[in-house]
Short mmCIF file of N, CA and C and ligand atoms in Angstrom, two decimals:
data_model
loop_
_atom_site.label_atom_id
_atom_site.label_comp_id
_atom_site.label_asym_id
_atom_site.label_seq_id
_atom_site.Cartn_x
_atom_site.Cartn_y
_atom_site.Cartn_z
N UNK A 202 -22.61 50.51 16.23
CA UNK A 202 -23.36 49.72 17.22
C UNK A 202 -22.96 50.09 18.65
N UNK A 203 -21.71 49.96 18.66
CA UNK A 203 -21.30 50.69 20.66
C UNK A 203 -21.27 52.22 20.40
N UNK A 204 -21.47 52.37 21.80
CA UNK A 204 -21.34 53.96 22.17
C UNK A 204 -20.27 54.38 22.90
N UNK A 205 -19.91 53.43 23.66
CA UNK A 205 -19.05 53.44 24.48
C UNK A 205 -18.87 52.48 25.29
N UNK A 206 -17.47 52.22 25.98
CA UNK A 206 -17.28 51.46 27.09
C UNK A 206 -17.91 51.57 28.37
N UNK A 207 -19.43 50.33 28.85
CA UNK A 207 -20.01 51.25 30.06
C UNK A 207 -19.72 50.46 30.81
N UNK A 208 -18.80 49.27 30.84
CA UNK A 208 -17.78 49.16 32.22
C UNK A 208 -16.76 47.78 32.15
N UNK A 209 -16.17 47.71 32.70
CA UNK A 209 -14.86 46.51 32.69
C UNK A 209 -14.85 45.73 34.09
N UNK A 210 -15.81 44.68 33.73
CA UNK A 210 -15.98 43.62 35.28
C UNK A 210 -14.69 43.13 35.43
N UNK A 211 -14.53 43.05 36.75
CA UNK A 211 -13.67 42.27 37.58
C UNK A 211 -14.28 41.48 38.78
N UNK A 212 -13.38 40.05 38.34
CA UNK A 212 -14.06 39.54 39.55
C UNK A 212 -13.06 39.57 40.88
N UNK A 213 -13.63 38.80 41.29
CA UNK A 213 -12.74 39.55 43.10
C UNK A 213 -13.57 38.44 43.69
N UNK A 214 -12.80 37.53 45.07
CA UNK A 214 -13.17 36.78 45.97
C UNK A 214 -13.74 37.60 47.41
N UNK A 215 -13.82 39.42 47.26
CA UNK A 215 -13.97 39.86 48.44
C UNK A 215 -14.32 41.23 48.18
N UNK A 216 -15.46 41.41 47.84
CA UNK A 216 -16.07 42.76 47.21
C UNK A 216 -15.75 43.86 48.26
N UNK A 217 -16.10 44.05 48.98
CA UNK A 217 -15.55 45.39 50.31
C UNK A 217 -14.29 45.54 49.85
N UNK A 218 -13.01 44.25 50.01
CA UNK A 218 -11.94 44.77 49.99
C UNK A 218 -11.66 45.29 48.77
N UNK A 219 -11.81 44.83 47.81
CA UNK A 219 -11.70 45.40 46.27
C UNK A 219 -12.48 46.63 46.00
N UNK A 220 -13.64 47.02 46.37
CA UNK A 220 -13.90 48.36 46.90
C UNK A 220 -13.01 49.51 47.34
N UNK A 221 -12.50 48.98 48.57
CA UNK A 221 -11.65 49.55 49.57
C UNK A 221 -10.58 50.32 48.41
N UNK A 222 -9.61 48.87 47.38
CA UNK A 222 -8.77 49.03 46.76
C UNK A 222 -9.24 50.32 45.86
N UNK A 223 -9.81 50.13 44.72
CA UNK A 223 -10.54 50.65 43.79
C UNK A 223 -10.72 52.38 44.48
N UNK A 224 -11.82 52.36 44.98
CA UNK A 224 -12.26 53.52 44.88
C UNK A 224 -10.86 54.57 45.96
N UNK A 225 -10.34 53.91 46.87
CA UNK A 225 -8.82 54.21 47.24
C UNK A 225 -8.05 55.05 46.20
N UNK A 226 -7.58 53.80 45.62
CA UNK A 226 -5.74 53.79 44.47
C UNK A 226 -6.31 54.90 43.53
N UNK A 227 -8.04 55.02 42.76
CA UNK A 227 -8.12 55.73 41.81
C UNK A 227 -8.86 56.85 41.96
N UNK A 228 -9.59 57.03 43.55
CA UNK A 228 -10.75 58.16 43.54
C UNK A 228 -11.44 58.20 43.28
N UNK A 229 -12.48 56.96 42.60
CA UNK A 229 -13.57 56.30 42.43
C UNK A 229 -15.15 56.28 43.15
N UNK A 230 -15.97 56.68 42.74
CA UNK A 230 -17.22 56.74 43.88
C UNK A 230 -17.71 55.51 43.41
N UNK A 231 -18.53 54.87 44.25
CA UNK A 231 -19.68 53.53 44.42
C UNK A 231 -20.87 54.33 44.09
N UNK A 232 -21.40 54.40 43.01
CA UNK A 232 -22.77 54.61 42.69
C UNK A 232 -23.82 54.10 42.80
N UNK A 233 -23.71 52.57 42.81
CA UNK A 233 -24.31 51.33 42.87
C UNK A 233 -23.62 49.94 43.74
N UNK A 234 -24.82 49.16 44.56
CA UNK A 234 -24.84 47.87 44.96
C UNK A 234 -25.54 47.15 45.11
N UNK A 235 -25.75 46.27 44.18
CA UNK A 235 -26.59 45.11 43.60
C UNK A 235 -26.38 43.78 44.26
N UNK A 236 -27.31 43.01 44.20
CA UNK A 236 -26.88 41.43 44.50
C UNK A 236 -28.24 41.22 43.20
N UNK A 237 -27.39 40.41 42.24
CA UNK A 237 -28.15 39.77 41.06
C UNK A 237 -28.18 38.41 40.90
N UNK A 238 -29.49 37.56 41.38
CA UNK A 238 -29.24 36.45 41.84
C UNK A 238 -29.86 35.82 40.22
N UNK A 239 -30.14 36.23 39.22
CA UNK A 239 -30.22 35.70 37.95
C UNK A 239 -28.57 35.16 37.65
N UNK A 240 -27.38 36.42 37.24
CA UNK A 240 -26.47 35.87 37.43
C UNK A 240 -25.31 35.77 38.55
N UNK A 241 -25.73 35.40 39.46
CA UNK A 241 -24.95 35.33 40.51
C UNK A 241 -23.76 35.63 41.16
N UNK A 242 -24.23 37.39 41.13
CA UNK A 242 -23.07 37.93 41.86
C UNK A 242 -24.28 38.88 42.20
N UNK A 243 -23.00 39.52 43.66
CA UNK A 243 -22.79 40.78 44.42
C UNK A 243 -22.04 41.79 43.72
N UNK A 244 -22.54 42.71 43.58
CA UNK A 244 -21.66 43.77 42.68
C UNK A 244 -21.82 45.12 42.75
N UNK A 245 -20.55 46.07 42.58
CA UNK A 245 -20.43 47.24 42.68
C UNK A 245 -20.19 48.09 41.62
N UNK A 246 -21.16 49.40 41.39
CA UNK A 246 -20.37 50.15 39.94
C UNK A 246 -19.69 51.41 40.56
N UNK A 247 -18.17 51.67 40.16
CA UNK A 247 -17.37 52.59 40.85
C UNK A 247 -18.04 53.39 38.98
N UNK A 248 -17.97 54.99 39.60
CA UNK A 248 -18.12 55.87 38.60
C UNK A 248 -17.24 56.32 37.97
N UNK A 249 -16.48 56.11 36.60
CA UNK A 249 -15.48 56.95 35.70
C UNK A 249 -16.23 58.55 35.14
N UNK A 250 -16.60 58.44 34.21
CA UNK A 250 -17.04 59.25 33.71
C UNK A 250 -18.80 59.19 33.38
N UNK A 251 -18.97 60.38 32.68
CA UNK A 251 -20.24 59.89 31.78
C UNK A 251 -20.00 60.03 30.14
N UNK A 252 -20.70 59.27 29.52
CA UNK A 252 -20.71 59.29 28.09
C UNK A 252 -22.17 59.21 27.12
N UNK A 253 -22.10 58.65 25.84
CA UNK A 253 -22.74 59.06 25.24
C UNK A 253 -24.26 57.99 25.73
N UNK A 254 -25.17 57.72 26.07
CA UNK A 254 -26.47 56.59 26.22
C UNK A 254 -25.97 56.48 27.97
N UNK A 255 -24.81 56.90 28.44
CA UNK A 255 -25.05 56.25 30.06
C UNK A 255 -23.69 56.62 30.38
N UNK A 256 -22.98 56.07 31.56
CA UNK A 256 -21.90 56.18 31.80
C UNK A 256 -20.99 55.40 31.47
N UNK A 257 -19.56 55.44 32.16
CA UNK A 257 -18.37 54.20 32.19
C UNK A 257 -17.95 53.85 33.52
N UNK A 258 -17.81 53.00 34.16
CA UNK A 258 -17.64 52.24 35.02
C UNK A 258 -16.61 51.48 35.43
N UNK A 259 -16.27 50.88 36.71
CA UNK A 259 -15.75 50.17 37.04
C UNK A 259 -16.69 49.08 37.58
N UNK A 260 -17.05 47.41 37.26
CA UNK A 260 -17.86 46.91 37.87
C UNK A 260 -17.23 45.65 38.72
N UNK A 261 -17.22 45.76 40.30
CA UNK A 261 -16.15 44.90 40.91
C UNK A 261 -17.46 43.71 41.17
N UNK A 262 -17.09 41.97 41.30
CA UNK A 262 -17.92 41.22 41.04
C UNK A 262 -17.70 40.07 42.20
N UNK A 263 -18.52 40.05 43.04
CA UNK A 263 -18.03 38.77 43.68
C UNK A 263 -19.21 37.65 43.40
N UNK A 264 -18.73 36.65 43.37
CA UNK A 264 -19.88 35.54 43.70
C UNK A 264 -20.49 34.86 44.36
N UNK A 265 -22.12 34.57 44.32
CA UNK A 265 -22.80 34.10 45.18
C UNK A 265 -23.11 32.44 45.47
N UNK A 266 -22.08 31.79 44.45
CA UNK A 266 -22.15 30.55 44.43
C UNK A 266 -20.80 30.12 43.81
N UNK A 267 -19.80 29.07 44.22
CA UNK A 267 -18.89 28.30 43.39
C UNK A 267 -18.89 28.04 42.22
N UNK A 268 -20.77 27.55 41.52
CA UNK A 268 -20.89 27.09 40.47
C UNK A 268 -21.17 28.39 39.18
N UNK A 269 -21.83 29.27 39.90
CA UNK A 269 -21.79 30.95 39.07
C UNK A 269 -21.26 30.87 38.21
N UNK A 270 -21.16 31.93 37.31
CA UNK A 270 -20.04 32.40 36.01
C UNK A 270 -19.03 33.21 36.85
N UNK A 271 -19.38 33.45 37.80
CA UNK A 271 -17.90 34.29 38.46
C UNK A 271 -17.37 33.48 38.93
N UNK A 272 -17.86 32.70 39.78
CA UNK A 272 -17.30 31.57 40.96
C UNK A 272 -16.55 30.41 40.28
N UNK A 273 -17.14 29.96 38.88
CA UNK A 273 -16.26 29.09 38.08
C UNK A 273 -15.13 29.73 37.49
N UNK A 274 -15.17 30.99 36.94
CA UNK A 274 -14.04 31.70 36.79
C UNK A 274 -12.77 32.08 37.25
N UNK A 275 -12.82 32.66 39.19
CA UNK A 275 -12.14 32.59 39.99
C UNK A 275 -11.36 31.47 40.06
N UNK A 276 -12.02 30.26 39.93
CA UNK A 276 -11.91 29.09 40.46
C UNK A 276 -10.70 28.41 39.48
N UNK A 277 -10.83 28.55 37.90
CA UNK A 277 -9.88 28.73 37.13
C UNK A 277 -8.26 29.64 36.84
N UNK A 278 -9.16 30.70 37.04
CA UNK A 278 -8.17 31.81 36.48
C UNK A 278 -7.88 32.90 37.80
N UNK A 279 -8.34 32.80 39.07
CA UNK A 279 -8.28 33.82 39.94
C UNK A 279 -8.86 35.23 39.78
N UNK A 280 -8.78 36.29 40.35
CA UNK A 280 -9.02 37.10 40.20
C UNK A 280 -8.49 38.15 39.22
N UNK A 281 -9.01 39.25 38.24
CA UNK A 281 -8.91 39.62 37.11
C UNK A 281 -10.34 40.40 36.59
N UNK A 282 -9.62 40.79 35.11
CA UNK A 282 -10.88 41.49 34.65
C UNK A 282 -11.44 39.63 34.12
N UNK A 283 -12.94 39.78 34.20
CA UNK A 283 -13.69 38.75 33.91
C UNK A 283 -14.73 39.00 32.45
N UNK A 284 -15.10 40.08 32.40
CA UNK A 284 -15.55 41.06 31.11
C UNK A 284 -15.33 42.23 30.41
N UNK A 285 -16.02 42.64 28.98
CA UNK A 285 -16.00 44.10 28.77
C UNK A 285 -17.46 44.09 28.21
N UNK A 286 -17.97 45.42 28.66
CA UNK A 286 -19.12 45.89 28.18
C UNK A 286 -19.68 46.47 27.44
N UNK A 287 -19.94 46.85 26.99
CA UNK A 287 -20.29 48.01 25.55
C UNK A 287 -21.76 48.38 25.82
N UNK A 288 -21.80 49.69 25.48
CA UNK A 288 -23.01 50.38 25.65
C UNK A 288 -23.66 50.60 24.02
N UNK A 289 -24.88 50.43 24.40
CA UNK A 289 -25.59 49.98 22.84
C UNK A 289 -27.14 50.87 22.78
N UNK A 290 -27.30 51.09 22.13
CA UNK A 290 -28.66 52.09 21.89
C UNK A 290 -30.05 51.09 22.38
N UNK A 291 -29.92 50.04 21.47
CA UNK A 291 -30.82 49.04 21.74
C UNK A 291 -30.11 47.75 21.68
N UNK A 292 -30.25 47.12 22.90
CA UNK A 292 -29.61 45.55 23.19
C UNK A 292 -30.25 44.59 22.39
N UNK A 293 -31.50 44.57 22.21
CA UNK A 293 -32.29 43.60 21.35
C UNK A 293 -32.03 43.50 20.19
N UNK A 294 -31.97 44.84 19.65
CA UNK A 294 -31.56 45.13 18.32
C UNK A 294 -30.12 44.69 17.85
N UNK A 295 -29.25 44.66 18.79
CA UNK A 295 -27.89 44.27 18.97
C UNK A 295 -27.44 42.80 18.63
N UNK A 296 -28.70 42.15 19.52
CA UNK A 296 -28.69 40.98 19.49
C UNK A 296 -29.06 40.51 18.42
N UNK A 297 -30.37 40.78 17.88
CA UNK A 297 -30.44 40.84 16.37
C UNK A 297 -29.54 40.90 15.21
N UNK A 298 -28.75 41.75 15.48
CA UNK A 298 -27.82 42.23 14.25
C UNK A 298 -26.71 41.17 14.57
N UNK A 299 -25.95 41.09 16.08
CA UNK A 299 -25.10 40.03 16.10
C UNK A 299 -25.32 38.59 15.76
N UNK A 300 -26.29 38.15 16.45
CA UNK A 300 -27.24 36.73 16.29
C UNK A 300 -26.38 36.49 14.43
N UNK A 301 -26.50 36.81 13.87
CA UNK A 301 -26.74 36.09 12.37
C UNK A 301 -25.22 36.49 12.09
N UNK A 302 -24.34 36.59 12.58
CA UNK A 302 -22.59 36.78 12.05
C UNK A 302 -21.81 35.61 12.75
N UNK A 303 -22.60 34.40 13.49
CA UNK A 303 -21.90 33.12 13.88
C UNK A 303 -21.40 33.53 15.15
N UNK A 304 -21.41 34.40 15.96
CA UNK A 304 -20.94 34.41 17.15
C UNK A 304 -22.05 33.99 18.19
N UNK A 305 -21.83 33.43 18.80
CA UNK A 305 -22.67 32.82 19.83
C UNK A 305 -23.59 34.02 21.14
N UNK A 306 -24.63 34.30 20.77
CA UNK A 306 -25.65 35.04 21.97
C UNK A 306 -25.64 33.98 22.86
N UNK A 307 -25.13 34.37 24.12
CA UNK A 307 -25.78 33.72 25.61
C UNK A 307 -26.85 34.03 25.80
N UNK A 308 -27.44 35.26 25.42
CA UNK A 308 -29.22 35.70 26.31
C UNK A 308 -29.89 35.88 24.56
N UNK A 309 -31.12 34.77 24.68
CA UNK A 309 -31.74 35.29 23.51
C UNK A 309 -32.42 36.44 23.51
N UNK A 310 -33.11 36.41 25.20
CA UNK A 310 -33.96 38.10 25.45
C UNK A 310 -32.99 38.53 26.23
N UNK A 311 -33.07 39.96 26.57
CA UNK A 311 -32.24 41.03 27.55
C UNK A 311 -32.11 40.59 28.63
N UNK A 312 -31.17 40.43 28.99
CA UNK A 312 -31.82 40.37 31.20
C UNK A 312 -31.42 41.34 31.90
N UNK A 313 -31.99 41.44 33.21
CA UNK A 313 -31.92 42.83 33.59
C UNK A 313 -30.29 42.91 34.32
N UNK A 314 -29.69 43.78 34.31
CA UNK A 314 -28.40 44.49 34.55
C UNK A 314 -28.44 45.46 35.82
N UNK A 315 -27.12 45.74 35.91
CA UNK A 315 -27.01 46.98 37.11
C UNK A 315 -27.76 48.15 36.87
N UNK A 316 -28.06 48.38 37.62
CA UNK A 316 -28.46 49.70 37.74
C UNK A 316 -29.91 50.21 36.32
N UNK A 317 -30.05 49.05 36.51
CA UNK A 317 -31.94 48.99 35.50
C UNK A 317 -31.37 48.66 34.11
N UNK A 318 -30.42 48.13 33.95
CA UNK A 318 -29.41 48.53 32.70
C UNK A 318 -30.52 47.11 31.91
N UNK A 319 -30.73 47.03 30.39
CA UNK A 319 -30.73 45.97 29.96
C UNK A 319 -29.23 45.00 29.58
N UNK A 320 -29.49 43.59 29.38
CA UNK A 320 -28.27 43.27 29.08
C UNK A 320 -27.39 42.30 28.66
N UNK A 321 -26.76 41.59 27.48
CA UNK A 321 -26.70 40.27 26.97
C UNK A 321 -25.54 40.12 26.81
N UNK A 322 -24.78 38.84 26.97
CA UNK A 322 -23.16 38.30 26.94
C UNK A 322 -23.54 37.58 25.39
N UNK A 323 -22.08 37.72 25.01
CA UNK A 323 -21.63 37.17 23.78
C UNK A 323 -20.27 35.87 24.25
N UNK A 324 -20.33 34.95 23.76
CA UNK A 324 -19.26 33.97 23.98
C UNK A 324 -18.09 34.23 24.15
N UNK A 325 -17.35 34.25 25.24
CA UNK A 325 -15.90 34.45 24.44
C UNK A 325 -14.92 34.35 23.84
N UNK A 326 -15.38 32.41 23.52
CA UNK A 326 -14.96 31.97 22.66
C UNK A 326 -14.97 32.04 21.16
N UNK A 327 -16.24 32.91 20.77
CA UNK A 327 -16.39 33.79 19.78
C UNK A 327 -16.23 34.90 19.45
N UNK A 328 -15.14 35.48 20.61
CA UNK A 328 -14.96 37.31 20.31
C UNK A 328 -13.70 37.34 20.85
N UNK A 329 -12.68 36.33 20.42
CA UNK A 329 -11.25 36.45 20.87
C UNK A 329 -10.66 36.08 22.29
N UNK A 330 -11.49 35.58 22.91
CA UNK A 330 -11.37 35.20 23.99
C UNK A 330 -11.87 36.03 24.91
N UNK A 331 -12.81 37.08 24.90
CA UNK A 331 -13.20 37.95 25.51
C UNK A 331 -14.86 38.05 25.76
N UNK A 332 -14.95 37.68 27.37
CA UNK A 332 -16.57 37.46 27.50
C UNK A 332 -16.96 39.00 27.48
N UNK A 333 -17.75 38.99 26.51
CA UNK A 333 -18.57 40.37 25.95
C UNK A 333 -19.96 40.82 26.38
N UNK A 334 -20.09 41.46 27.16
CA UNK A 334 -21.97 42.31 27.21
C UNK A 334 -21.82 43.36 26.57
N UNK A 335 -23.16 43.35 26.35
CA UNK A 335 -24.15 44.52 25.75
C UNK A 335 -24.90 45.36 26.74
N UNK A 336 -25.30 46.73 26.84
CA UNK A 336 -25.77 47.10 28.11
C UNK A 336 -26.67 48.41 26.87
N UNK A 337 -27.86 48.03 27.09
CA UNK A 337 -28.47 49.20 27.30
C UNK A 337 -28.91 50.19 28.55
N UNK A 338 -28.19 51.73 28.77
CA UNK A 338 -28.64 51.86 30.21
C UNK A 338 -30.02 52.74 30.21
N UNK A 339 -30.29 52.42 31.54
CA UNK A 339 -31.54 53.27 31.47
C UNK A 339 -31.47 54.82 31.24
N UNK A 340 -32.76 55.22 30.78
CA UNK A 340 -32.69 56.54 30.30
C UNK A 340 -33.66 57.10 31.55
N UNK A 341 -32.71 58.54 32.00
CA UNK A 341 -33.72 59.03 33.20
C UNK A 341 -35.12 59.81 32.97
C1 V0V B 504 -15.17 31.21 30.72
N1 V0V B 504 -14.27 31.33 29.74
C2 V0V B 504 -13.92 32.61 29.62
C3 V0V B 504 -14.66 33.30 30.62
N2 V0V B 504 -15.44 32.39 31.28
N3 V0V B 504 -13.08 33.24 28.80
C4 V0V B 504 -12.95 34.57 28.95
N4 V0V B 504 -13.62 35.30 29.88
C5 V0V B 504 -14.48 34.70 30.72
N5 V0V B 504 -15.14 35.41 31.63
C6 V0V B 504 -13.74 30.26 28.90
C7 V0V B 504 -13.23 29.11 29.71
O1 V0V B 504 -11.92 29.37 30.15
C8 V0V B 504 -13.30 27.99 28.73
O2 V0V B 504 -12.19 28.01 27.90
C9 V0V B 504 -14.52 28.32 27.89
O3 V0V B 504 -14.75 29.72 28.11
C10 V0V B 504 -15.78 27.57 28.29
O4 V0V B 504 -15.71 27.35 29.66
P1 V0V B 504 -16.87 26.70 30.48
O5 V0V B 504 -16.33 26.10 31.71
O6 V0V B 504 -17.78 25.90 29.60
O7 V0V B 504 -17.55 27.98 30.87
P2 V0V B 504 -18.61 28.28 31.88
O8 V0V B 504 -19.55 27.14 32.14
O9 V0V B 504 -17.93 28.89 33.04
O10 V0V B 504 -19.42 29.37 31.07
C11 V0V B 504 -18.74 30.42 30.47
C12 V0V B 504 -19.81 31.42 30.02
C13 V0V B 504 -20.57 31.83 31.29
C14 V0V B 504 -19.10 32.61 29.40
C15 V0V B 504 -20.75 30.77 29.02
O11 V0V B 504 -19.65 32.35 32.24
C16 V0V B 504 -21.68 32.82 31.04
O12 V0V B 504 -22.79 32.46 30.61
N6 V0V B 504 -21.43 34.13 31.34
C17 V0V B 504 -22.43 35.19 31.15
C18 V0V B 504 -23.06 35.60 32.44
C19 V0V B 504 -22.09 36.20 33.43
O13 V0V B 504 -20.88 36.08 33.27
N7 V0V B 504 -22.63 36.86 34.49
C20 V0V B 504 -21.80 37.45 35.55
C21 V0V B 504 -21.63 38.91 35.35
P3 V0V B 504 -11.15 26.79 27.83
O14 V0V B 504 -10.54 26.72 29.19
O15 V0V B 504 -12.01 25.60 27.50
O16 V0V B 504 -10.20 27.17 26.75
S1 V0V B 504 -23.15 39.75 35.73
C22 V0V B 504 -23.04 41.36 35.14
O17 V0V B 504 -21.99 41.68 34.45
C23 V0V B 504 -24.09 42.24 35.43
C24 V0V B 504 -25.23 41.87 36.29
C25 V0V B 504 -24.09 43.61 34.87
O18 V0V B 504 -23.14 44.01 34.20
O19 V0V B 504 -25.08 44.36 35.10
CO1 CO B 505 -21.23 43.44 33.70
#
């Protein structure tokens, strides 16, 4: 079902500076900058590599509201990785196949993602404590 890791969110109270950090400490390029007001963040994809359906990523996350999934997060736990992603052939299909093994789908349909990406969270209270997406990326 995955193809690969296509990126590891972090959230951050200050996207530039975590930028700054990031593409700095590791040599990182900004490929992408989004503001996704479905789920409410500002966000950046630093480029690792490429792999098999898309690339791997770094995705730094700030939020556009207190009440957000980032902004409630921060607000708990501070800043940190906040997700992991997995790259998937077909997200729907994903969802499909996961849907019926008791783990909880957040998105019954896809929603749209960085960089045209499709894209659905899994609970993380159902995957070890680890909030999980699915990313189908676009094909050029
Ligand atoms: C909350 N919990 C987490 C967590 N967020 N655990 C691990 N990782 C996280 N990121 C825990 C929390 O500590 C609670 O555990 C429990 O889940 C339920 O907390 P809650 O207060 O009810 O949670 P909410 O209301 O903050 O909702 C949590 C969920 C929400 C995961 C349901 O954040 C969500 O729907 N996330 C999916 C959308 C999202 O995150 N979008 C932003 C990234 P205890 O304390 O009770 O034990 S957007 C993105 O990645 C894009 C655009 C992209 O990649 O292209
Ligand atoms: Co993400």
């Amino acid at each position: 079902m995955f193809m690969r890791i296509d990126h590891i969110g972090i959230a951050c109270h200050d996207l530039e500076e975590k930028i700054a950090l990031f593409s700095q400490t590791f040599e990182l390029t900004v490929v992408a900058r989004e503001v996704n007001e479905e789920q409410g963040v500002k966000e950046a994809m630093l480029h690792i590599a490429d792999g098999e359906g898309g690339g791997s990523y770094i995705q730094l996350l700030e939020p556009l509201s207190q009440d957000s999934p980032v902004g409630k997060f921060l607000a708990r736990r501070g800043e940190g990785v906040h997700h992991v992603a997995f790259g998937v052939p077909d997200v729907a299909e994903a969802i499909d196949r996961i849907g019926g093994k008791g783990v909880r789908v957040l998105d019954e349909r896809p929603r749209h993602g960085s960089m045209g990406s499709q894209i659905a969270f899994l609970h993380p209270k159902d995957v070890g404590g680890m909030l999980t997406e699915l990313v189908q990326a676009t094909r050029p």
